Amino acid sequence: MAEALSRLLKPWGGWSAFVSPGERVLLKVNLLSQAAPERAVTTHPSVVEAVARGVMAVGGIPEIGDSPPFGGFRAIARESGIEEVARKLGIPLLELGNPKPFEGGVPPFQRLLLSQELRRFDKVINLAKVKTHTKMVLSLAVKNLFGVVPGKLKGEWHLKTHRDDLLFAMVLVGIYRMVNPAFSLLDGIVSMEGEGPSNGTPRNTGFLAGSPDGIALDAYVASLLGLPAKRLPTLQAAERMGLVDPGGYELLGERPGPERFQGFLLPKTLSGERRVPLWFARLYLGLRERRPWIDAALCERCGRCRQICPAQAIVGEGEFRVDLERCIRCFCCQEICPAGAVLLKKGWKSRGNKSGGRA
Ligand code: SF4
Ligand code: SF4
């Protein structure tokens, strides 16, 4: 891993191009939920270890952090293998809590509540996992920084942006710009396809990709998967916000062959309904949009979906169900469910279209 990383960083001259001696560096990993590394939910510990060692070798002082939307941070870090990396290298593990206002976001969200811990660091290195995402199509570098919004506050953004995926993506891009990571690295050694970001299928794609420009990096990885940039709401948002270089980007170093991504599965229930006016959604598209549904046979009654739901739409006592009148279709429940019991169903207009497509 160290060798692959050093080849990747070579065009820039190694970690010293991004980290100076004595700088405090946050390694922002993906600790979405409790899962062993082979499930491809979290950043792989070997990637985190190689980056931490590289940062330390140039005199940086790393800490490893994230803020899972639900579940014990420590338990998730332990199961992911990242706690062991921190212990072995003697570096702190940090839960990104303590929300404080940060100014300079994207209209109409100029003020964002992010973890105050960010202020302690000179640099952020963004260590994202390559995964599918039922709302954002793919979870890559830009999406990974949503983790600096402490815990359940993430759900409030779904509420504020309602079901407009592009508006939500603008918030994500705004957070990315505010955090401004020195370098973003995508762990695509084992990616997740299908029903990501937590219940998809691991797929051996065997690559690492990195860039100081996380937006260009996301565009590159989307292209590897055969997806045009406009298919990703975050890239659409970045373009709208004038953050995409019209000259494109320069590719440096090794590139994985297309055979590794052939037939890469996207989520079955990808939305084709972005930027739907609410009145129209209620009157017509409500019949065909995706709706969360809890499969009682799979549900373990852990209550996580109910706790994370920003709209208090999970109701019922012995058996949980979704109150669709209240539900804002943020799909946090599906993301967090450890049992894969929250399914996304489409209405009658889309019946028969069982596949979300292949890349
Ligand atoms: S649907 Fe999933 S998250 Fe909700 S209670 Fe059942 S198992 Fe837990
Ligand atoms: S029920 Fe699920 S999709 Fe609906 S608002 Fe709650 S968390 Fe979001």
Coordinates of C-alpha atoms in Angstrom, one line a residue, residues 160-320:
K160 CA -33.8 21.9 4.9
T161 CA -33.2 20.9 1.3
H162 CA -36.3 18.8 1.2
R163 CA -36.2 16.3 -1.7
D164 CA -34.1 18.5 -4.0
D165 CA -31.0 16.4 -4.7
L166 CA -29.3 19.3 -6.5
L167 CA -29.8 21.7 -3.6
F168 CA -28.5 19.0 -1.2
A169 CA -25.5 18.5 -3.5
M170 CA -24.9 22.3 -3.4
V171 CA -24.7 22.0 0.4
L172 CA -22.2 19.2 0.0
V173 CA -20.0 21.2 -2.4
G174 CA -20.3 24.2 0.0
I175 CA -19.0 22.1 2.9
Y176 CA -16.2 20.7 0.7
R177 CA -15.2 24.3 -0.2
M178 CA -15.3 25.4 3.4
V179 CA -13.2 22.5 4.6
N180 CA -10.9 22.9 1.6
P181 CA -8.8 19.6 2.0
A182 CA -5.2 19.8 1.1
F183 CA -5.5 16.4 -0.7
S184 CA -8.3 14.0 -1.4
L185 CA -7.7 10.3 -1.8
L186 CA -10.2 7.7 -3.0
D187 CA -10.0 4.2 -1.7
G188 CA -11.2 2.1 -4.7
I189 CA -9.2 -1.0 -3.9
V190 CA -12.4 -2.7 -2.9
S191 CA -15.3 -0.4 -3.9
M192 CA -19.0 -0.8 -3.2
E193 CA -21.5 -1.3 -5.9
G194 CA -25.3 -1.8 -5.8
E195 CA -27.2 -0.5 -2.8
G196 CA -24.6 1.7 -1.2
P197 CA -23.4 3.5 0.8
S198 CA -23.9 0.8 3.6
N199 CA -25.7 -2.2 2.1
G200 CA -24.1 -2.6 -1.3
T201 CA -21.8 -5.3 -2.5
P202 CA -18.0 -5.1 -2.3
R203 CA -16.3 -5.2 -5.7
N204 CA -12.7 -5.5 -6.3
T205 CA -11.8 -2.5 -8.5
G206 CA -8.1 -2.3 -7.4
F207 CA -7.3 1.3 -7.6
L208 CA -6.3 4.4 -5.6
A209 CA -6.8 7.8 -7.0
G210 CA -6.0 11.2 -5.5
S211 CA -5.8 14.9 -6.2
P212 CA -5.6 18.3 -4.4
D213 CA -8.9 19.0 -6.3
G214 CA -11.6 16.6 -5.0
I215 CA -14.1 17.8 -7.5
A216 CA -11.8 16.9 -10.5
L217 CA -11.1 13.7 -8.7
D218 CA -14.8 12.8 -8.4
A219 CA -15.2 13.6 -12.1
Y220 CA -12.3 11.3 -13.0
V221 CA -13.7 8.4 -11.0
A222 CA -17.2 8.9 -12.4
S223 CA -15.6 8.6 -15.9
L224 CA -13.8 5.4 -14.9
L225 CA -17.2 4.0 -14.0
G226 CA -18.5 5.2 -17.4
L227 CA -20.8 7.9 -15.9
P228 CA -21.0 11.3 -17.4
A229 CA -20.3 14.1 -14.9
K230 CA -23.8 15.4 -15.2
R231 CA -25.2 12.2 -13.7
L232 CA -23.7 13.1 -10.3
P233 CA -25.6 15.8 -8.5
T234 CA -22.4 17.0 -6.7
L235 CA -20.7 17.5 -10.1
Q236 CA -23.7 19.3 -11.5
A237 CA -23.7 21.5 -8.4
A238 CA -20.0 22.2 -8.6
E239 CA -20.4 23.2 -12.3
R240 CA -23.3 25.5 -11.4
M241 CA -21.3 27.1 -8.7
G242 CA -18.4 27.7 -11.1
L243 CA -16.0 25.3 -9.5
V244 CA -15.3 23.1 -12.5
D245 CA -12.3 24.0 -14.5
P246 CA -13.6 24.5 -18.1
G247 CA -10.2 23.3 -19.4
G248 CA -10.7 19.9 -17.8
Y249 CA -8.1 18.2 -15.7
E250 CA -4.7 16.6 -16.4
L251 CA -4.3 12.9 -15.6
L252 CA -1.1 12.0 -14.0
G253 CA 0.3 8.5 -13.2
E254 CA -1.1 5.1 -13.6
R255 CA -4.7 4.5 -14.8
P256 CA -6.8 1.4 -14.1
G257 CA -8.1 -0.4 -17.2
P258 CA -11.9 -0.2 -18.0
E259 CA -12.3 -3.9 -17.6
R260 CA -12.2 -3.5 -13.8
F261 CA -15.4 -1.4 -13.9
Q262 CA -17.4 -3.2 -16.5
G263 CA -21.0 -3.6 -15.5
F264 CA -20.5 -1.7 -12.2
L265 CA -23.9 -1.8 -10.5
L266 CA -25.6 1.4 -9.5
P267 CA -28.4 1.5 -6.9
K268 CA -31.6 -0.1 -8.2
T269 CA -33.7 2.8 -7.1
L270 CA -31.8 5.8 -8.4
S271 CA -34.0 8.9 -8.7
G272 CA -34.7 10.4 -12.0
E273 CA -36.6 13.1 -10.3
R274 CA -34.2 15.9 -9.2
R275 CA -35.4 19.4 -8.7
V276 CA -39.0 18.5 -8.6
P277 CA -41.3 21.4 -7.5
L278 CA -43.0 20.3 -4.3
W279 CA -46.6 21.0 -5.6
F280 CA -45.9 18.8 -8.6
A281 CA -44.3 16.1 -6.5
R282 CA -47.4 16.0 -4.3
L283 CA -49.9 16.1 -7.1
Y284 CA -48.3 13.7 -9.5
L285 CA -44.8 12.4 -9.0
G286 CA -45.8 11.2 -5.5
L287 CA -47.2 8.2 -7.5
R288 CA -43.9 7.2 -8.9
E289 CA -41.2 8.5 -6.6
R290 CA -39.1 6.3 -4.4
R291 CA -40.5 5.6 -0.9
P292 CA -38.8 3.9 2.0
W293 CA -40.5 0.8 3.2
I294 CA -39.5 -1.4 6.2
D295 CA -39.5 -5.1 5.6
A296 CA -40.7 -6.5 8.9
A297 CA -39.2 -9.9 8.2
L298 CA -35.7 -8.4 8.0
C299 CA -36.1 -5.7 10.7
E300 CA -34.3 -6.3 13.9
R301 CA -36.1 -3.6 15.8
C302 CA -32.9 -1.8 16.7
G303 CA -34.6 1.6 16.5
R304 CA -31.7 3.3 14.6
C305 CA -33.9 4.4 11.7
R306 CA -36.3 6.0 14.2
Q307 CA -33.5 7.9 16.0
I308 CA -31.9 9.2 12.8
C309 CA -35.1 10.2 11.0
P310 CA -35.1 14.0 10.8
A311 CA -38.8 14.1 10.1
Q312 CA -40.0 11.7 12.9
A313 CA -41.5 9.6 10.2
I314 CA -40.8 6.2 11.5
V315 CA -43.8 5.2 13.6
G316 CA -45.3 2.1 15.2
E317 CA -44.5 0.1 18.3
G318 CA -43.9 -3.6 17.8
E319 CA -43.5 -3.2 14.1
F320 CA -41.9 -0.1 12.6

